[in-house]
Amino acid sequence: MSYNEKVLDHYENPRNVGSLDKMDAQVGTGMVGAPACGDVMKLQIRVSADGIIDDAKFKTFGCGSAIAASSLVTEWVKGKSIDEALAIKNKEIADELALPPVKIHCSVLAEDAIKSAVADYRSKQSQQAKGV
Amino acid sequence: MKLPIYMDYQATTPVDPQVMEAMLPWFVEKFGNPASRSHAYGWEADEAVTLARKQVATLIGADPREIVFTSGATESDNLAIWGVAQFYREKGNHIITLTTEHKAVLDTCRYLESDGFTVTYLPVQPNGLVNLAALEAAITPQTILVSIMAVNNEVGVIQPLEAIGRLCRQRKVFFHCDGAQGVGKIPMDVNVMNIDLLSISAHKIYGPKGVGALYVRRQPRVRLKAIMHGGGHERGMRSGTLPTPLLVGLGEACRIAGVVMATEQSQTLALRERLRIGIMSRLTHVELNGDLHARVAGNLNISFNYVEGESLMMAIKNVAVSSGSACTSASLEPSYVLRALGVNEEMAHTSIRFGLGRFTTAQEVDHVIEIVVSAVNKLREMSPLWEMVQDGVDMTSLQWAAH
């Protein structure tokens, strides 16, 4: 089994591994996948007051491609607005990492992780707005 | 130290230099066909084959006339199971085997099911061993053959061969044993164990690939229908010109195994325990698969919880081992052997089989411990599941959406 160089690079030197405070109202946490399927991705984003993602962290249980895909999206979302982050499509991730067909689900999962993190952030914000 | 460190001795072994030395003259100088009766080229080859036959027989306490040379254990398993089934099909149509047998046994049985035979695939206990009471209960008047391996290729457990053989003899059922991982590693005697058919492979015991043998009992006689038809070699059970160099290699490998077995196995066991304790004392949430005591010296099979199998294999790429999941294929299939032991799917995916053997050193073992421990720690640091475990989340209580 041979991996693409970019996958190996992200796997061996993963960017932004770690956790942000999930209780922080500025932080959105997305957790997707299932252990039985062999992939669980946790992606966290922190959104600044002006709506820009200023930090992102991940933790992933999964194959080298899943780790690489999550590492890559943490790099990509940083500095983007929420809407720009939501525009990232799995195909771009798969193309960047040259994922083979059996690994496409890793890029799908990474896209889902962004959506899930944003949804969590938005629900926290709306709850705050309601003064909950 | 040569990288990657070879720890896959259950997959195959290097040819022992002494074995290769013995084989070399039989390629170019002494190339005769052992079946040629009319000249010296044939006679010397026949002598070499006769010696090899004797060496194989000696290792398992058999008579040389009971050894049939084959291309390897897969062919031996096919010949034993299919051959007995076809020969005795008037007598009965039932075969018993284990769910943890090698594919060469299971697929032959599956094939026979499509040909009118009934096969019982007995489950094993969580430690990988056969339940003797269940085996006894499974034998019917229709049963003609029980096929149970000596040593499991994945988890290394040693089946209670004497007890199985005794039971089969009492019930007048033939006992075939796939000895690919056992012969040369554990003492095996076909008479003590009442084995009627025994499959042997050369390349698992530092012999060449492409050759093996099937022991076929003469007293009481076991008869087989041949798969290979032709010149009537091997008393009609397996036609085809005998490959003298390969047989010399097999014979020499058996001879060496008989001489060194006791010391080699105790050394290998010491290294295996060094590896097991080295890993298990430094990592938590690690499980040994298969019984610790009824286990061949060179096998260690462990699962690492909260890391994923394929990334673990990537992280320990400097160690040549086998994984419990066929992750190179399109579908991520966990090992059927581990599943049969009741290992859950996640743990099966993260299992690693370490195979130690004749040329494994303590230095290699220590290096592997370092590589594995740091890889698992690194992946766990990166794992959201591990984080939840550290936070005290009860993992069994979580509901996951399938994807």
Coordinates of C-alpha atoms in Angstrom, one line a residue:
Chain A
M1 CA 0.0 0.0 0.0
S2 CA 1.6 3.3 -1.0
Y3 CA 0.4 6.6 0.1
N4 CA 0.6 9.9 -1.6
E5 CA 3.3 12.2 -0.4
K6 CA 0.9 14.9 0.9
V7 CA -1.0 12.2 2.9
L8 CA 2.3 11.0 4.4
D9 CA 3.4 14.5 5.2
H10 CA 0.1 15.3 7.1
Y11 CA 0.2 11.9 8.7
E12 CA 3.7 12.2 10.0
N13 CA 3.5 15.9 10.8
P14 CA -0.1 16.6 11.5
R15 CA -1.1 20.2 11.8
N16 CA -3.2 21.5 14.6
V17 CA -3.7 18.4 16.7
G18 CA -5.4 19.1 19.9
S19 CA -8.5 20.5 21.5
L20 CA -10.2 23.9 22.1
D21 CA -12.4 24.5 25.1
K22 CA -15.7 23.0 24.0
M23 CA -17.7 25.1 26.5
D24 CA -16.4 28.4 25.0
A25 CA -19.3 30.1 23.1
Q26 CA -16.9 31.1 20.3
V27 CA -15.9 27.5 19.7
G28 CA -17.8 25.1 17.5
T29 CA -17.2 21.3 17.9
G30 CA -18.0 18.8 15.3
M31 CA -17.7 15.0 15.8
V32 CA -18.5 12.7 12.9
G33 CA -18.0 9.1 12.0
A34 CA -18.2 5.9 14.1
P35 CA -15.6 3.7 15.7
A36 CA -17.1 0.6 14.1
C37 CA -16.5 2.1 10.6
G38 CA -12.9 2.8 11.5
D39 CA -13.1 6.6 11.5
V40 CA -14.1 9.3 14.1
M41 CA -13.2 12.9 13.4
K42 CA -13.4 15.7 15.9
L43 CA -13.0 19.2 14.4
Q44 CA -13.1 22.3 16.5
I45 CA -13.1 25.9 15.2
R46 CA -12.9 29.2 17.1
V47 CA -14.6 32.1 15.5
S48 CA -13.5 35.7 16.3
A49 CA -15.9 38.6 17.0
D50 CA -15.6 39.6 13.3
G51 CA -16.7 36.2 12.1
I52 CA -13.4 34.8 11.0
I53 CA -12.2 31.3 12.0
D54 CA -9.0 32.2 13.9
D55 CA -8.1 28.8 15.2
A56 CA -8.9 25.2 14.4
K57 CA -7.9 21.9 16.1
F58 CA -8.6 18.3 15.3
K59 CA -8.4 14.8 16.8
T60 CA -9.0 11.8 14.5
F61 CA -9.2 8.1 15.0
G62 CA -8.8 6.7 11.6
C63 CA -6.5 5.7 8.8
G64 CA -3.7 7.8 7.4
S65 CA -6.0 9.4 4.9
A66 CA -8.5 10.4 7.5
I67 CA -5.8 11.9 9.6
A68 CA -4.4 13.8 6.6
A69 CA -7.9 15.0 5.5
S70 CA -8.6 16.4 9.0
S71 CA -5.2 18.0 9.3
L72 CA -5.6 19.6 5.9
V73 CA -9.0 21.1 6.7
T74 CA -7.7 22.7 9.9
E75 CA -5.2 24.5 7.7
W76 CA -7.8 25.5 5.1
V77 CA -10.5 26.8 7.5
K78 CA -8.2 29.1 9.4
G79 CA -8.5 32.7 8.3
K80 CA -11.8 31.9 6.4
S81 CA -15.2 33.2 7.2
I82 CA -17.8 30.6 8.2
D83 CA -19.5 30.8 4.8
E84 CA -16.1 30.3 3.1
A85 CA -15.4 27.3 5.3
L86 CA -18.7 25.8 4.5
A87 CA -17.9 26.1 0.8
I88 CA -15.0 23.6 1.1
K89 CA -16.1 20.5 -0.8
N90 CA -15.0 17.0 -0.3
K91 CA -13.8 16.8 -3.9
E92 CA -11.2 19.6 -3.3
I93 CA -9.9 17.7 -0.2
A94 CA -9.7 14.4 -2.2
D95 CA -8.0 16.1 -5.1
E96 CA -5.5 17.9 -2.9
L97 CA -4.5 14.6 -1.2
A98 CA -4.9 12.5 -4.3
L99 CA -7.1 10.1 -2.4
P100 CA -7.9 6.8 -4.2
P101 CA -11.6 5.8 -4.6
V102 CA -11.6 3.6 -1.4
K103 CA -10.5 6.6 0.6
I104 CA -13.0 9.2 -0.7
H105 CA -15.1 8.7 2.4
C106 CA -12.3 10.3 4.4
S107 CA -12.8 13.5 2.5
V108 CA -16.5 13.3 2.8
L109 CA -16.1 12.9 6.5
A110 CA -13.8 15.9 6.7
E111 CA -16.4 18.1 4.9
D112 CA -19.1 16.8 7.3
A113 CA -16.8 17.7 10.2
I114 CA -16.7 21.3 9.1
K115 CA -20.5 21.4 8.7
S116 CA -20.9 19.8 12.1
A117 CA -18.5 22.2 13.8
V118 CA -20.2 25.2 12.2
A119 CA -23.7 23.9 13.2
D120 CA -22.5 23.6 16.8
Y121 CA -21.1 27.1 16.8
R122 CA -24.3 28.6 15.3
S123 CA -26.5 26.8 17.8
K124 CA -24.4 28.2 20.6
Q125 CA -24.6 31.7 19.2
S126 CA -28.3 31.6 18.7
Q127 CA -28.8 30.2 22.3
Q128 CA -26.6 33.1 23.5
A129 CA -28.7 35.6 21.5
K130 CA -31.8 34.2 23.2
G131 CA -30.0 34.7 26.5
V132 CA -30.2 31.1 27.4
Chain B
M1 CA 19.9 -3.6 12.4
K2 CA 18.2 -4.4 9.1
L3 CA 15.0 -2.4 8.6
P4 CA 12.2 -3.1 8.4
I5 CA 12.6 -5.6 11.3
Y6 CA 11.1 -8.9 10.2
M7 CA 8.5 -10.1 12.7
D8 CA 6.3 -12.1 10.4
Y9 CA 7.6 -15.6 10.8
Q10 CA 4.1 -17.1 10.7
A11 CA 3.8 -15.7 7.1
T12 CA 7.1 -17.2 6.0
T13 CA 10.6 -17.8 7.1
P14 CA 13.9 -17.2 5.4
V15 CA 15.7 -20.3 4.1
D16 CA 18.3 -21.4 6.6
P17 CA 21.7 -21.1 5.1
Q18 CA 22.4 -24.7 6.0
V19 CA 19.3 -25.7 4.1
M20 CA 20.3 -23.8 1.0
E21 CA 23.7 -25.3 1.2
A22 CA 22.1 -28.8 1.1
M23 CA 19.9 -27.9 -1.8
L24 CA 22.5 -26.3 -4.1
P25 CA 24.1 -29.4 -5.7
W26 CA 20.7 -30.7 -6.8
F27 CA 20.0 -28.0 -9.3
V28 CA 22.9 -28.1 -11.8
E29 CA 25.3 -31.0 -11.0
K30 CA 22.9 -33.6 -9.7
F31 CA 19.8 -32.9 -11.8
G32 CA 18.5 -36.4 -12.4
N33 CA 14.9 -37.4 -12.2
P34 CA 14.4 -39.5 -9.1
A35 CA 12.0 -41.7 -11.1
S36 CA 14.7 -42.6 -13.6
R37 CA 15.6 -46.2 -12.7
S38 CA 18.0 -46.9 -15.5
H39 CA 21.0 -44.7 -14.8
A40 CA 23.1 -43.1 -12.0
Y41 CA 21.6 -39.7 -12.4
G42 CA 18.2 -41.1 -11.4
W43 CA 19.7 -43.3 -8.7
E44 CA 21.5 -40.5 -6.8
A45 CA 18.4 -38.3 -7.0
D46 CA 16.3 -41.1 -5.7
E47 CA 18.7 -41.6 -2.8
A48 CA 18.4 -37.9 -1.9
V49 CA 14.6 -38.1 -2.0
T50 CA 14.6 -41.2 0.1
L51 CA 16.7 -39.4 2.7
A52 CA 14.4 -36.4 2.7
R53 CA 11.4 -38.7 3.1
K54 CA 13.1 -40.2 6.1
Q55 CA 14.0 -36.8 7.6
V56 CA 10.4 -35.7 7.3
A57 CA 9.0 -38.9 8.8
T58 CA 11.5 -38.8 11.7
L59 CA 10.4 -35.4 12.8
I60 CA 6.8 -36.5 13.2
G61 CA 7.4 -40.1 14.4
A62 CA 6.1 -41.6 11.1
D63 CA 7.3 -44.3 8.7
P64 CA 8.9 -42.9 5.5
R65 CA 6.4 -44.8 3.4
E66 CA 3.6 -42.6 5.0
I67 CA 5.0 -39.4 3.5
V68 CA 3.5 -38.0 0.3
F69 CA 5.3 -35.0 -1.1
T70 CA 3.2 -32.0 -2.3
S71 CA 3.7 -28.4 -3.3
G72 CA 2.9 -27.2 0.2
A73 CA 0.4 -27.2 3.1
T74 CA -2.5 -25.8 1.0
E75 CA -2.2 -28.7 -1.4
S76 CA -1.8 -31.2 1.5
D77 CA -5.0 -29.8 3.1
N78 CA -6.8 -30.1 -0.2
L79 CA -5.6 -33.6 -0.8
A80 CA -6.3 -34.8 2.7
I81 CA -9.8 -33.4 3.0
W82 CA -11.1 -33.7 -0.6
G83 CA -9.2 -37.0 -1.1
V84 CA -10.7 -38.7 2.0
A85 CA -14.1 -37.3 1.4
Q86 CA -14.2 -38.6 -2.2
F87 CA -12.8 -42.0 -1.2
Y88 CA -15.1 -42.6 1.7
R89 CA -18.2 -40.9 0.4
E90 CA -20.2 -44.2 0.5
K91 CA -19.3 -44.5 4.2
G92 CA -20.5 -41.1 5.2
N93 CA -20.8 -37.5 4.1
H94 CA -20.1 -35.4 7.2
I95 CA -16.9 -33.5 8.1
I96 CA -16.1 -31.5 11.2
T97 CA -13.7 -28.6 11.4
L98 CA -13.2 -25.3 13.3
T99 CA -14.3 -21.8 12.3
T100 CA -10.7 -20.7 12.9
E101 CA -9.0 -23.0 10.5
H102 CA -6.9 -21.8 7.6
K103 CA -8.6 -20.9 4.4
A104 CA -7.1 -24.0 2.7
V105 CA -9.2 -26.1 5.0
L106 CA -12.3 -23.9 5.1
D107 CA -12.5 -23.4 1.4
T108 CA -12.0 -27.0 0.7
C109 CA -14.8 -27.8 3.0
R110 CA -17.0 -25.2 1.4
Y111 CA -16.3 -26.7 -1.9
L112 CA -17.3 -30.2 -0.6
E113 CA -20.6 -28.7 0.6
S114 CA -21.5 -28.0 -3.0
D115 CA -20.8 -31.6 -3.7
G116 CA -23.2 -33.2 -1.3
F117 CA -21.2 -33.1 1.9
T118 CA -22.3 -31.7 5.2
V119 CA -19.7 -29.7 7.2
T120 CA -19.9 -28.7 10.8
Y121 CA -17.8 -25.6 11.6
L122 CA -17.4 -25.7 15.3
P123 CA -17.0 -22.4 17.1
V124 CA -13.9 -22.1 19.4
Q125 CA -13.8 -20.9 23.0
P126 CA -12.7 -17.2 23.6
N127 CA -9.1 -18.4 24.2
G128 CA -9.2 -20.0 20.7
L129 CA -9.2 -23.6 21.8
V130 CA -11.7 -26.2 20.6
N131 CA -14.4 -27.3 23.1
L132 CA -13.8 -31.1 23.3
A133 CA -17.3 -31.8 24.5
A134 CA -18.8 -29.9 21.6
L135 CA -16.5 -31.8 19.2
E136 CA -17.6 -35.1 20.7
A137 CA -21.2 -34.1 20.4
A138 CA -20.8 -33.1 16.8
I139 CA -19.6 -36.6 15.7
T140 CA -22.4 -38.5 14.0
P141 CA -22.5 -42.0 12.3
Q142 CA -22.1 -40.1 9.1
T143 CA -18.9 -38.4 10.2
I144 CA -15.8 -39.5 8.2
L145 CA -13.3 -36.8 9.0
V146 CA -12.3 -34.2 11.6
S147 CA -9.9 -31.5 10.5
I148 CA -8.3 -29.4 13.2
M149 CA -5.1 -27.5 13.0
A150 CA -2.1 -28.0 15.3
V151 CA -1.3 -24.3 15.8
N152 CA -3.4 -21.4 14.6
N153 CA -1.6 -19.1 12.1
E154 CA -3.0 -15.9 13.5
V155 CA -3.2 -16.3 17.3
G156 CA -0.8 -19.2 17.7
V157 CA -2.9 -21.3 20.0
I158 CA -2.1 -25.0 20.2
Q159 CA -5.1 -27.3 20.0
P160 CA -5.2 -30.3 22.4
L161 CA -4.1 -32.7 19.7
E162 CA -3.8 -35.8 21.8
A163 CA -7.3 -35.5 23.2
I164 CA -8.7 -34.8 19.7
G165 CA -6.8 -37.8 18.3
R166 CA -8.0 -40.1 21.0
L167 CA -11.6 -39.1 20.5
C168 CA -11.4 -39.5 16.8
R169 CA -9.8 -43.0 17.1
Q170 CA -12.5 -44.1 19.6
R171 CA -15.2 -42.9 17.3
K172 CA -13.5 -44.4 14.2
V173 CA -13.3 -41.0 12.4
F174 CA -10.2 -39.9 10.6
F175 CA -8.2 -37.0 12.1
H176 CA -6.6 -34.6 9.7
C177 CA -4.3 -32.0 11.2
D178 CA -3.0 -28.9 9.4
G179 CA 0.4 -28.8 10.9
A180 CA 1.8 -25.9 8.8
Q181 CA 2.4 -23.8 11.9
G182 CA 3.1 -26.6 14.3
V183 CA 5.5 -29.1 12.8
G184 CA 9.0 -28.2 13.7
K185 CA 7.8 -25.8 16.4
I186 CA 6.1 -28.1 18.9
P187 CA 6.8 -31.8 19.4
M188 CA 4.4 -33.7 17.1
D189 CA 4.1 -37.5 17.0
V190 CA 1.5 -38.9 14.7
N191 CA 1.2 -42.1 16.9
V192 CA 1.0 -40.4 20.3
M193 CA -1.6 -37.9 18.8
N194 CA -3.4 -40.5 16.7
I195 CA -3.2 -38.2 13.7
D196 CA -4.2 -39.9 10.4
L197 CA -3.3 -37.2 8.0
L198 CA -0.8 -34.3 8.7
S199 CA -0.1 -31.4 6.4
I200 CA 3.4 -30.0 6.5
S201 CA 4.9 -26.9 4.9
A202 CA 8.6 -26.3 4.3
H203 CA 8.7 -22.5 4.2
K204 CA 7.4 -22.1 7.7
I205 CA 10.4 -24.0 9.0
Y206 CA 13.3 -22.3 7.2
G207 CA 12.9 -24.5 4.1
P208 CA 12.1 -23.4 0.6
K209 CA 8.7 -22.2 -0.7
G210 CA 6.7 -24.4 -3.0
V211 CA 7.1 -27.7 -1.2
G212 CA 5.4 -29.6 1.6
A213 CA 4.2 -33.0 2.5
L214 CA 1.1 -34.9 3.6
Y215 CA 1.5 -37.7 6.1
V216 CA -1.0 -40.5 5.3
R217 CA -1.3 -43.2 7.9
R218 CA -0.8 -46.8 6.8
Q219 CA -1.9 -48.6 9.9
P220 CA -5.0 -48.4 10.1
R221 CA -4.8 -47.5 6.5
V222 CA -6.2 -44.2 5.2
R223 CA -7.0 -44.1 1.5
L224 CA -7.3 -41.1 -0.7
K225 CA -8.6 -40.2 -4.1
A226 CA -5.8 -38.3 -5.9
I227 CA -6.2 -34.8 -7.2
M228 CA -3.2 -34.9 -9.5
H229 CA -3.3 -37.7 -12.1
G230 CA -0.3 -38.8 -14.2
G231 CA 2.8 -41.0 -13.7
G232 CA 1.6 -42.5 -10.4
H233 CA 4.2 -41.0 -8.3
E234 CA 3.9 -41.0 -4.5
R235 CA 2.0 -44.4 -4.6
G236 CA -0.6 -42.9 -6.9
M237 CA -1.6 -40.2 -4.4
R238 CA 0.2 -37.4 -6.1
S239 CA 1.6 -37.6 -9.6
G240 CA 4.3 -35.3 -10.8
T241 CA 8.1 -35.4 -11.1
L242 CA 9.6 -35.0 -7.6
P243 CA 11.4 -31.7 -7.2
T244 CA 14.7 -33.0 -5.8
P245 CA 16.3 -29.7 -4.6
L246 CA 13.1 -28.6 -2.9
L247 CA 12.7 -32.0 -1.2
V248 CA 16.3 -32.0 -0.1
G249 CA 15.5 -28.5 1.4
L250 CA 12.4 -29.8 3.1
G251 CA 14.2 -32.8 4.5
E252 CA 17.2 -30.7 5.8
A253 CA 14.8 -28.2 7.3
C254 CA 13.0 -31.0 9.2
R255 CA 16.3 -32.5 10.3
I256 CA 17.5 -29.2 11.7
A257 CA 14.1 -28.5 13.4
G258 CA 14.3 -31.9 15.1
V259 CA 17.8 -31.1 16.5
V260 CA 17.2 -27.5 17.6
M261 CA 13.5 -27.5 18.5
A262 CA 13.8 -27.5 22.3
T263 CA 16.5 -24.8 22.6
E264 CA 15.1 -22.7 19.8
Q265 CA 11.6 -22.7 21.2
S266 CA 12.8 -21.7 24.7
Q267 CA 14.9 -18.9 23.3
T268 CA 12.0 -17.7 21.1
L269 CA 9.6 -17.9 24.0
A270 CA 12.0 -15.7 26.1
L271 CA 12.0 -13.1 23.3
R272 CA 8.2 -13.3 22.8
E273 CA 7.7 -12.7 26.5
R274 CA 10.2 -9.8 26.5
L275 CA 8.1 -8.3 23.7
R276 CA 4.8 -9.0 25.3
I277 CA 5.7 -7.7 28.7
G278 CA 7.6 -4.8 27.2
I279 CA 4.5 -3.6 25.3
M280 CA 1.8 -4.6 27.8
S281 CA 3.6 -3.0 30.8
R282 CA 4.0 0.3 29.1
L283 CA 0.6 0.7 27.5
T284 CA -2.9 0.4 29.0
H285 CA -6.0 -0.8 27.1
V286 CA -4.0 -3.5 25.3
E287 CA -5.3 -7.1 24.9
L288 CA -3.7 -10.4 24.1
N289 CA -5.7 -12.4 21.6
G290 CA -5.7 -16.2 22.2
D291 CA -4.6 -18.3 25.1
L292 CA -1.2 -17.3 26.6
H293 CA -0.2 -20.7 27.8
A294 CA -1.4 -23.1 25.0
R295 CA 0.5 -21.0 22.6
V296 CA 3.4 -21.5 20.2
A297 CA 6.5 -19.6 21.3
G298 CA 6.9 -17.4 18.3
N299 CA 3.4 -15.8 18.2
L300 CA 2.2 -12.6 19.9
N301 CA -1.2 -11.2 18.8
I302 CA -2.4 -8.1 20.5
S303 CA -5.1 -5.5 20.0
F304 CA -4.5 -1.9 20.8
N305 CA -7.7 -0.1 21.9
Y306 CA -8.5 3.5 20.7
V307 CA -6.1 3.5 17.8
E308 CA -7.1 2.6 14.2
G309 CA -5.4 -0.4 12.6
E310 CA -4.3 1.0 9.3
S311 CA -2.8 4.1 10.8
L312 CA -1.0 1.9 13.4
M313 CA 0.4 -0.2 10.5
M314 CA 1.6 3.1 8.9
A315 CA 3.2 4.3 12.1
I316 CA 5.1 1.1 12.6
K317 CA 6.2 0.7 9.0
N318 CA 9.7 -0.2 10.1
V319 CA 8.4 -3.4 11.6
A320 CA 7.2 -6.1 9.2
V321 CA 4.1 -7.6 10.8
S322 CA 0.6 -8.7 9.9
S323 CA -2.5 -6.8 10.8
G324 CA -5.8 -8.3 11.9
S325 CA -7.6 -6.5 9.2
A326 CA -7.2 -6.8 5.5
C327 CA -6.7 -3.1 5.1
T328 CA -5.0 -3.3 1.7
S329 CA -8.3 -4.6 0.1
A330 CA -11.1 -2.2 -0.8
S331 CA -13.2 -3.4 2.1
L332 CA -11.9 -3.2 5.6
E333 CA -12.5 -6.8 6.7
P334 CA -11.6 -7.7 10.2
S335 CA -9.9 -11.1 10.7
Y336 CA -12.4 -14.0 10.8
V337 CA -10.2 -15.7 13.3
L338 CA -10.3 -12.9 15.8
R339 CA -14.1 -12.5 15.2
A340 CA -14.4 -16.2 16.0
L341 CA -12.6 -15.6 19.3
G342 CA -15.3 -13.0 20.1
V343 CA -12.9 -10.1 19.6
N344 CA -15.1 -7.1 18.6
E345 CA -14.7 -5.5 15.2
E346 CA -12.9 -2.4 16.5
M347 CA -10.3 -4.4 18.4
A348 CA -9.9 -6.9 15.5
H349 CA -9.0 -3.9 13.3
T350 CA -6.2 -2.8 15.7
S351 CA -4.7 -6.2 16.2
I352 CA -1.1 -6.9 15.2
R353 CA 0.5 -10.3 14.8
F354 CA 4.1 -10.3 15.8
G355 CA 5.9 -13.4 14.6
L356 CA 9.3 -14.2 16.1
G357 CA 11.6 -16.9 14.9
R358 CA 15.1 -18.4 14.5
F359 CA 16.8 -15.1 13.6
T360 CA 15.0 -12.7 15.9
T361 CA 17.3 -10.9 18.3
A362 CA 16.8 -9.2 21.7
Q363 CA 18.0 -6.0 20.2
E364 CA 15.2 -6.2 17.5
V365 CA 12.6 -7.0 20.2
D366 CA 13.7 -3.9 22.2
H367 CA 13.6 -1.7 19.1
V368 CA 10.1 -3.0 18.2
I369 CA 8.8 -2.3 21.7
E370 CA 10.0 1.4 21.4
I371 CA 8.5 1.8 17.9
V372 CA 5.1 0.3 19.0
V373 CA 4.8 2.1 22.3
S374 CA 5.6 5.5 20.8
A375 CA 3.3 4.9 17.8
V376 CA 0.4 3.9 20.0
N377 CA 1.0 6.9 22.3
K378 CA 1.2 9.3 19.3
L379 CA -2.0 7.9 17.7
R380 CA -3.9 8.0 21.0
E381 CA -2.9 11.6 21.6
M382 CA -4.5 12.2 18.2
S383 CA -7.6 10.1 18.9
P384 CA -10.9 11.7 20.0
L385 CA -11.9 8.3 21.4
W386 CA -8.8 8.2 23.7
E387 CA -9.6 11.8 24.8
M388 CA -13.1 10.7 25.8
V389 CA -11.8 7.7 27.7
Q390 CA -9.4 10.0 29.6
D391 CA -12.3 12.3 30.4
G392 CA -14.1 9.3 31.9
V393 CA -16.8 8.9 29.1
D394 CA -18.3 5.5 29.1
M395 CA -17.6 4.5 25.5
T396 CA -20.2 1.7 25.5
S397 CA -22.9 4.2 26.3
L398 CA -22.4 6.3 23.1
Q399 CA -24.5 6.0 20.1
W400 CA -22.8 6.5 16.8
A401 CA -24.3 7.2 13.5
A402 CA -23.2 4.7 10.9
H403 CA -21.7 6.2 7.8

